Amino acid sequence: MQDPYSERMSSSETRAASGLALVFAFRMLGMFMVLPVLATYGMDLQGATPALIGLAIGAYGLTQAMLQIPFGMLSDRIGRLPVIYFGLLIFAAGAVLAATADSIWGVIAGRILQGAGAISAAVMALLSDLTREQHRTKAMAMIGMSIGISFAVAMVVGPLLTRAFGLSGLFWATAGMALMGALVVATLPRAHQHLRHRESGVAKQALGATLRHPDLLRLDFSILALHAILMASFVALPLALVEEAALPKDEHWWVYLTALVVGFFGMVPFIIYGEKKRQMKRVLLGAVSVLLLAEVFFWWFGDRLWSLVGGMIVFFIAFNLLEASLPSLISKVAPAGGKGTAMGVYSTSQFLGAGIGGIFGGWFYQQGGLGLVFIGCAALCALWLMVAWGMREPPYVTGLRLPLSVDAAINPALAEQMLAVPGVSDAVVIAEEAAAYVKVDMRALDRAALDRLVA
């Protein structure tokens, strides 16, 4: 029998975490592969205009934003697997619709339908059902890595697939990956219980406090702005490579590969500095400033290949740094027992930003060309800087969920006793879950005292 307190993940936990990471990767690949190609290849579609291309790029984000939290709550009521299977089938149907479309409106409809397969919250809830408490952070990190890798792969594979098979072939590949994801889900271990887990799911009781928390709202605006800038920039950058740098669209892949690889390694020292020196606010503000400078650089010097490649490297250093650090900041800032709800609102903001960025990026290009897109992105960066400036330095804490006995769970003084333990900064006891959620500074925590108190 597997030791419930083992420091090693069991084979079923490893299988569950890697399988769900693969499901995420397949789905995000399908979402992102169109990003570097739709602005160039999409103009051949019937009725295509720059504004409609922008809508096609960002359309999936609108339905994702609307359905993300409701689908997560639905999975609590009817089970994780029905929601995940349904979402993957809807995603595949949207890809088929886009693949068979000969007009831009058909592609837009397909992208909207793809976004309706909003299964992220249900997948994270299933992960909680299939992993033990002490391994959940590792399992979630595997999913986070899969999303980052899928984005990088999509930026390179998207142009190569489209060059070989056209836009319809790209969408057919996306449909195939969604079905492969469903097959992966079918091989996962079965959960014996559905955990109501506030670290990975949305709790209605915590929603009001989350929406009133000023620093959480600043971080929600941050991810909205980041993905709006990403989508708007990728309406303009592929067109700049064709129109300004005269680089054939089937050769764009090496530009994205170069920018992403250098950008990934370029952000690592700043992440290490921010965490070790506890200067994440400074890192955040610095990255936003660099993003603003990159957009201004595109505006002034985006008429040569070397300047576009150099600008994209700087852009992706800042983008990768922000994409990696913002979820960590949400985890630090969210109150005890509120991380799942905070992440639900954060994900909704992210997808909403993608929708807004695509729509406005296309409209700006249609109204004023590439320059207006880059000016608009720079202006949004400037607004973002003003919003983020008032954020407090985040607390450097880790969230823990501690199972409780029935007697401990109904002890009205337990949360107060936990707050008296050195290193514990926040604590809440949820009697109906028979669990306590605490925020702790691992450098200062007296773990033995906390364990004795819980025991």
XYZ file of C-alpha atoms in Angstrom:
455
model
C 0.000 0.000 0.000
C 1.260 3.497 -0.831
C 2.394 5.447 2.222
C 0.007 8.453 2.411
C 2.867 10.634 3.682
C 5.484 9.461 1.176
C 7.699 12.185 -0.269
C 7.574 10.493 -3.669
C 4.647 10.674 -6.069
C 2.969 7.326 -6.607
C 2.794 5.821 -10.106
C -0.891 6.754 -10.379
C -0.160 10.353 -9.323
C 2.653 10.622 -11.849
C 0.395 9.193 -14.548
C -2.416 11.584 -13.635
C -0.187 14.687 -13.525
C 1.651 13.887 -16.769
C -1.596 12.923 -18.533
C -3.401 16.110 -17.546
C -0.318 18.162 -18.461
C -0.490 16.536 -21.905
C -4.198 17.412 -22.207
C -3.369 21.040 -21.403
C -0.490 21.007 -23.893
C -2.637 19.639 -26.748
C -5.339 22.197 -26.082
C -3.005 25.177 -25.767
C -1.114 24.112 -28.888
C -4.379 24.290 -30.782
C -5.122 27.729 -29.364
C -1.695 29.241 -29.998
C -0.644 27.709 -33.328
C -2.815 30.153 -35.260
C -1.228 33.154 -33.524
C 1.835 33.584 -35.808
C 0.016 32.678 -39.061
C -3.561 33.964 -39.048
C -2.609 37.587 -39.788
C -0.708 36.553 -42.941
C -2.448 33.447 -44.303
C -5.899 34.543 -43.111
C -6.026 37.474 -45.532
C -6.643 34.932 -48.339
C -9.999 33.993 -46.796
C -13.184 35.330 -48.325
C -14.298 38.588 -46.687
C -11.116 38.970 -44.632
C -10.201 42.412 -43.323
C -7.547 43.275 -40.704
C -10.281 43.971 -38.131
C -11.896 40.561 -38.744
C -8.504 38.822 -38.626
C -7.997 40.405 -35.206
C -11.421 39.164 -34.122
C -10.549 35.638 -35.306
C -7.286 35.725 -33.342
C -8.927 36.838 -30.098
C -12.432 35.368 -30.397
C -11.674 32.217 -28.413
C -10.754 34.354 -25.392
C -14.240 35.847 -25.108
C -16.028 32.503 -24.716
C -13.237 31.155 -22.501
C -13.644 34.151 -20.198
C -17.422 33.694 -19.967
C -17.394 29.928 -19.348
C -14.200 29.332 -17.348
C -15.684 29.666 -13.850
C -19.164 28.224 -14.661
C -17.626 25.042 -16.132
C -15.452 24.641 -13.035
C -18.500 24.909 -10.778
C -20.441 22.523 -13.020
C -17.681 19.926 -12.595
C -18.283 20.066 -8.825
C -21.917 19.108 -9.416
C -21.857 16.533 -12.231
C -18.257 15.318 -12.085
C -14.965 16.274 -13.703
C -14.878 13.771 -16.570
C -18.196 14.680 -18.250
C -17.193 18.367 -18.300
C -13.682 17.598 -19.633
C -14.921 15.228 -22.362
C -17.637 17.673 -23.388
C -15.170 20.572 -23.466
C -12.658 18.671 -25.603
C -15.369 17.614 -28.060
C -16.608 21.216 -28.324
C -13.017 22.341 -28.904
C -12.573 19.719 -31.646
C -15.896 20.723 -33.254
C -14.747 24.357 -33.338
C -11.498 23.311 -35.029
C -13.410 21.284 -37.649
C -15.711 24.243 -38.294
C -12.695 26.508 -38.843
C -10.931 23.891 -41.000
C -13.895 23.565 -43.386
C -14.567 27.317 -43.583
C -13.748 29.241 -46.741
C -14.573 32.653 -45.257
C -13.238 34.625 -42.335
C -16.638 34.408 -40.629
C -16.430 30.627 -40.590
C -13.016 30.803 -38.923
C -14.344 33.306 -36.370
C -17.263 30.987 -35.570
C -14.859 28.082 -35.184
C -12.612 30.034 -32.835
C -15.599 31.106 -30.719
C -16.683 27.462 -30.485
C -13.142 26.386 -29.586
C -13.154 28.825 -26.689
C -16.432 27.343 -25.425
C -14.492 24.204 -24.477
C -13.391 25.923 -21.263
C -12.058 22.976 -19.258
C -9.084 24.482 -17.408
C -10.850 24.728 -14.039
C -12.267 21.189 -14.337
C -8.827 19.796 -15.210
C -7.235 21.494 -12.201
C -10.016 20.166 -9.964
C -9.447 16.632 -11.303
C -5.745 17.028 -10.589
C -6.624 17.787 -6.965
C -8.801 14.674 -6.835
C -5.974 12.463 -8.140
C -2.988 13.752 -6.144
C -2.164 13.969 -2.470
C -1.687 17.276 -0.705
C 2.102 17.122 -0.457
C 2.487 16.513 -4.212
C -0.085 18.926 -5.583
C 2.369 21.789 -6.076
C 4.651 19.521 -8.133
C 1.704 18.318 -10.213
C 0.526 21.883 -10.870
C 4.086 22.862 -11.806
C 4.061 20.085 -14.432
C 0.928 21.600 -15.958
C 2.435 25.083 -15.847
C 5.523 23.821 -17.665
C 3.388 22.091 -20.283
C 1.576 25.362 -21.043
C 4.852 27.256 -21.437
C 6.362 24.563 -23.656
C 3.211 24.321 -25.782
C 3.301 28.081 -26.399
C 6.928 27.895 -27.563
C 6.256 24.849 -29.755
C 3.128 26.453 -31.236
C 5.009 29.565 -32.327
C 7.431 27.396 -34.343
C 5.207 24.502 -35.458
C 2.287 26.754 -36.481
C 4.138 28.387 -39.400
C 5.679 25.043 -40.471
C 2.327 23.210 -40.462
C 0.599 26.046 -42.280
C 3.341 26.165 -44.907
C 2.882 22.428 -45.545
C -0.900 22.034 -45.268
C -2.441 25.516 -45.243
C -4.719 27.031 -42.623
C -7.282 24.243 -42.970
C -4.576 21.651 -42.287
C -3.586 23.547 -39.158
C -7.140 23.447 -37.835
C -7.506 19.737 -38.715
C -4.350 19.072 -36.690
C -5.899 21.038 -33.817
C -9.041 18.886 -33.936
C -6.907 15.759 -33.903
C -5.002 16.931 -30.838
C -8.260 17.606 -28.967
C -9.403 14.032 -29.663
C -6.008 12.718 -28.574
C -6.489 14.661 -25.367
C -9.822 12.880 -24.808
C -8.075 9.514 -25.285
C -5.440 10.523 -22.723
C -8.194 11.409 -20.219
C -9.727 7.946 -20.765
C -6.464 6.306 -19.596
C -6.201 8.306 -16.355
C -6.744 6.709 -12.932
C -10.243 7.136 -11.579
C -10.791 9.447 -8.610
C -12.450 7.854 -5.570
C -13.767 11.196 -4.332
C -14.280 14.762 -5.508
C -12.432 17.155 -3.237
C -13.920 20.577 -2.597
C -10.503 22.164 -2.617
C -10.152 25.932 -2.252
C -6.591 25.946 -3.576
C -7.596 24.594 -6.996
C -11.297 25.435 -7.388
C -13.540 28.483 -7.183
C -15.462 28.918 -3.920
C -18.514 31.163 -4.151
C -17.939 32.321 -0.566
C -14.477 33.677 -1.480
C -15.534 35.449 -4.687
C -16.585 38.741 -3.101
C -13.367 39.131 -1.094
C -11.313 38.283 -4.198
C -13.042 40.923 -6.304
C -12.503 43.556 -3.587
C -8.815 42.804 -2.959
C -6.841 45.730 -4.469
C -3.585 43.864 -5.157
C -5.384 40.867 -6.658
C -7.262 43.269 -8.930
C -3.945 44.842 -9.973
C -2.631 41.384 -10.880
C -5.851 40.561 -12.756
C -5.413 43.740 -14.773
C -1.769 42.767 -15.324
C -2.582 39.436 -16.973
C -5.418 41.043 -18.975
C -3.018 43.701 -20.281
C -0.239 41.176 -20.969
C -2.406 38.944 -23.160
C -4.084 41.916 -24.837
C -0.618 43.183 -25.793
C 0.443 39.697 -26.958
C -2.586 39.258 -29.224
C -2.477 42.791 -30.621
C 1.257 42.499 -31.262
C 0.742 39.273 -33.175
C -1.770 40.940 -35.429
C 1.031 43.361 -36.359
C 4.359 41.497 -36.083
C 3.738 38.795 -38.732
C 2.548 41.526 -41.113
C 5.613 43.644 -40.294
C 7.886 40.718 -41.188
C 6.151 40.440 -44.576
C 5.483 44.092 -45.405
C 8.472 45.859 -43.840
C 11.206 43.215 -43.689
C 10.186 41.351 -46.882
C 10.552 37.973 -45.129
C 8.373 35.307 -46.830
C 5.645 34.103 -44.481
C 6.792 30.473 -44.710
C 10.151 31.483 -43.154
C 8.796 33.228 -40.059
C 9.299 30.158 -37.863
C 13.039 30.772 -37.329
C 12.371 34.315 -36.106
C 9.947 33.070 -33.454
C 12.243 30.180 -32.492
C 15.181 32.532 -31.981
C 13.139 35.053 -29.989
C 11.529 32.407 -27.768
C 14.706 30.467 -26.944
C 16.744 33.588 -26.133
C 13.741 35.089 -24.346
C 13.332 32.006 -22.139
C 16.939 31.914 -20.972
C 17.043 35.702 -20.706
C 14.238 35.809 -18.123
C 15.709 33.186 -15.746
C 18.191 35.487 -13.905
C 15.435 38.007 -13.181
C 13.124 35.323 -11.734
C 15.951 34.089 -9.485
C 16.783 37.641 -8.388
C 13.148 38.498 -7.634
C 12.520 35.388 -5.523
C 15.862 35.236 -3.700
C 16.079 38.946 -2.948
C 12.311 39.231 -2.420
C 12.025 42.011 -4.994
C 9.193 40.700 -7.182
C 7.453 44.069 -7.367
C 10.628 45.643 -8.777
C 10.946 42.791 -11.298
C 7.291 43.216 -12.328
C 7.604 46.964 -12.881
C 10.892 46.501 -14.724
C 9.423 43.897 -17.068
C 6.422 46.093 -17.892
C 8.800 48.985 -18.621
C 10.846 46.768 -20.969
C 7.644 45.672 -22.714
C 6.701 49.330 -23.224
C 10.171 50.062 -24.683
C 9.871 47.052 -27.004
C 6.577 48.361 -28.406
C 8.077 51.841 -28.911
C 11.081 50.190 -30.608
C 8.759 48.317 -33.014
C 7.036 51.618 -33.785
C 10.261 53.511 -34.525
C 12.534 50.826 -35.973
C 10.222 48.006 -37.096
C 11.058 48.351 -40.786
C 14.121 46.068 -40.917
C 14.487 42.359 -40.291
C 17.327 42.674 -37.750
C 15.450 45.265 -35.698
C 12.262 43.155 -35.664
C 14.201 40.072 -34.523
C 16.036 42.065 -31.836
C 12.816 43.688 -30.680
C 11.067 40.319 -30.472
C 13.884 38.897 -28.331
C 13.466 41.774 -25.861
C 9.663 41.426 -26.071
C 9.793 37.717 -25.191
C 12.259 38.195 -22.327
C 9.723 40.558 -20.728
C 6.698 38.473 -21.770
C 8.123 35.166 -20.468
C 9.174 36.843 -17.225
C 5.684 38.235 -16.643
C 3.898 35.056 -17.736
C 5.964 33.018 -15.264
C 5.863 35.439 -12.323
C 2.232 36.612 -12.296
C 0.699 33.247 -11.208
C 3.306 33.068 -8.433
C 2.311 36.561 -7.292
C -1.371 35.538 -7.248
C -0.466 32.593 -4.993
C 1.458 34.880 -2.636
C -1.162 37.645 -2.452
C -4.340 35.506 -2.263
C -5.646 35.053 1.307
C -5.614 31.622 2.923
C -8.224 29.420 1.269
C -8.657 31.886 -1.583
C -6.038 30.776 -4.121
C -8.425 28.717 -6.276
C -10.929 31.561 -6.509
C -8.187 34.106 -7.176
C -6.774 31.907 -9.959
C -10.246 31.498 -11.459
C -10.714 35.271 -11.715
C -7.127 35.604 -12.958
C -7.699 33.039 -15.752
C -10.924 34.781 -16.746
C -9.015 38.080 -16.966
C -6.313 36.407 -19.069
C -8.762 35.127 -21.655
C -10.701 38.383 -21.673
C -7.432 40.173 -22.401
C -6.742 37.829 -25.323
C -10.143 38.624 -26.810
C -9.777 42.376 -26.334
C -6.226 42.390 -27.717
C -7.110 40.528 -30.889
C -10.156 42.692 -31.598
C -8.468 46.036 -30.965
C -5.211 44.975 -32.622
C -7.044 44.212 -35.863
C -9.138 47.371 -35.676
C -6.110 49.580 -34.965
C -4.246 48.067 -37.911
C -7.202 48.687 -40.206
C -7.479 52.307 -39.034
C -3.839 53.336 -38.853
C -1.509 50.540 -39.918
C 1.273 48.875 -37.944
C 2.309 52.057 -36.151
C -1.073 52.539 -34.497
C -1.027 48.955 -33.178
C 2.380 49.440 -31.566
C 1.403 52.866 -30.161
C -1.772 51.340 -28.707
C 0.230 48.537 -27.056
C 2.727 51.061 -25.651
C -0.130 53.131 -24.222
C -1.603 50.055 -22.547
C 1.832 49.302 -21.048
C 1.973 52.852 -19.661
C -1.485 52.436 -18.087
C -0.390 49.065 -16.683
C 2.651 50.692 -15.069
C 0.423 53.239 -13.331
C -1.929 50.506 -12.071
C 0.894 48.262 -10.824
C 2.875 51.076 -9.198
C 0.620 51.163 -6.140
C 0.951 47.427 -5.462
C 2.564 46.477 -2.176
C 5.578 44.159 -2.129
C 3.942 40.723 -2.032
C 4.313 38.574 1.087
C 6.800 35.746 0.456
C 4.556 32.974 1.700
C 3.443 29.517 0.655
C -0.116 28.195 0.909
C -0.741 24.870 2.660
C -3.889 22.816 3.067
C -3.876 20.753 6.243
C -6.442 17.929 6.698
C -8.093 17.988 10.111
C -9.901 15.542 12.317
C -13.599 16.222 12.879
C -12.898 17.457 16.421
C -10.155 19.820 15.261
C -12.303 21.145 12.415
C -15.034 22.312 14.809
C -12.590 23.894 17.266
C -13.498 27.628 17.086
C -10.067 28.672 18.387
C -7.945 26.630 15.977
C -7.346 29.390 13.391
C -6.271 31.800 16.135
C -3.938 29.175 17.605
C -2.385 28.611 14.178
C -1.732 32.338 13.770
C 0.313 32.188 16.988
C 2.742 29.693 15.397
C 5.950 31.423 14.175
C 5.899 31.832 10.391
C 2.099 31.574 9.962
C 0.675 34.800 8.512
C -2.897 33.773 7.694
C -5.162 30.863 8.568
C -8.735 29.806 7.965
C -10.545 26.639 9.019
C -13.264 25.217 6.745
C -15.277 22.826 8.896
C -17.260 21.285 6.009
C -13.978 20.312 4.286
C -12.346 19.191 7.566
C -9.309 21.210 6.480
C -7.324 24.294 7.392
C -5.712 26.629 4.874
C -2.649 28.536 6.048
C -0.143 30.959 4.511
C 3.368 30.447 5.846
C 6.832 31.937 5.435
C 8.918 28.790 4.989
C 12.053 30.567 6.235
C 10.432 31.384 9.572
C 7.889 28.544 9.988
C 8.011 26.300 13.050
C 6.625 23.309 11.144
C 6.840 20.979 14.140
C 4.665 23.312 16.207
C 2.123 23.603 13.386
C 1.995 19.816 12.946
C 1.533 19.285 16.697
C -1.312 21.787 16.725
C -3.082 20.097 13.813
C -2.511 16.624 15.251
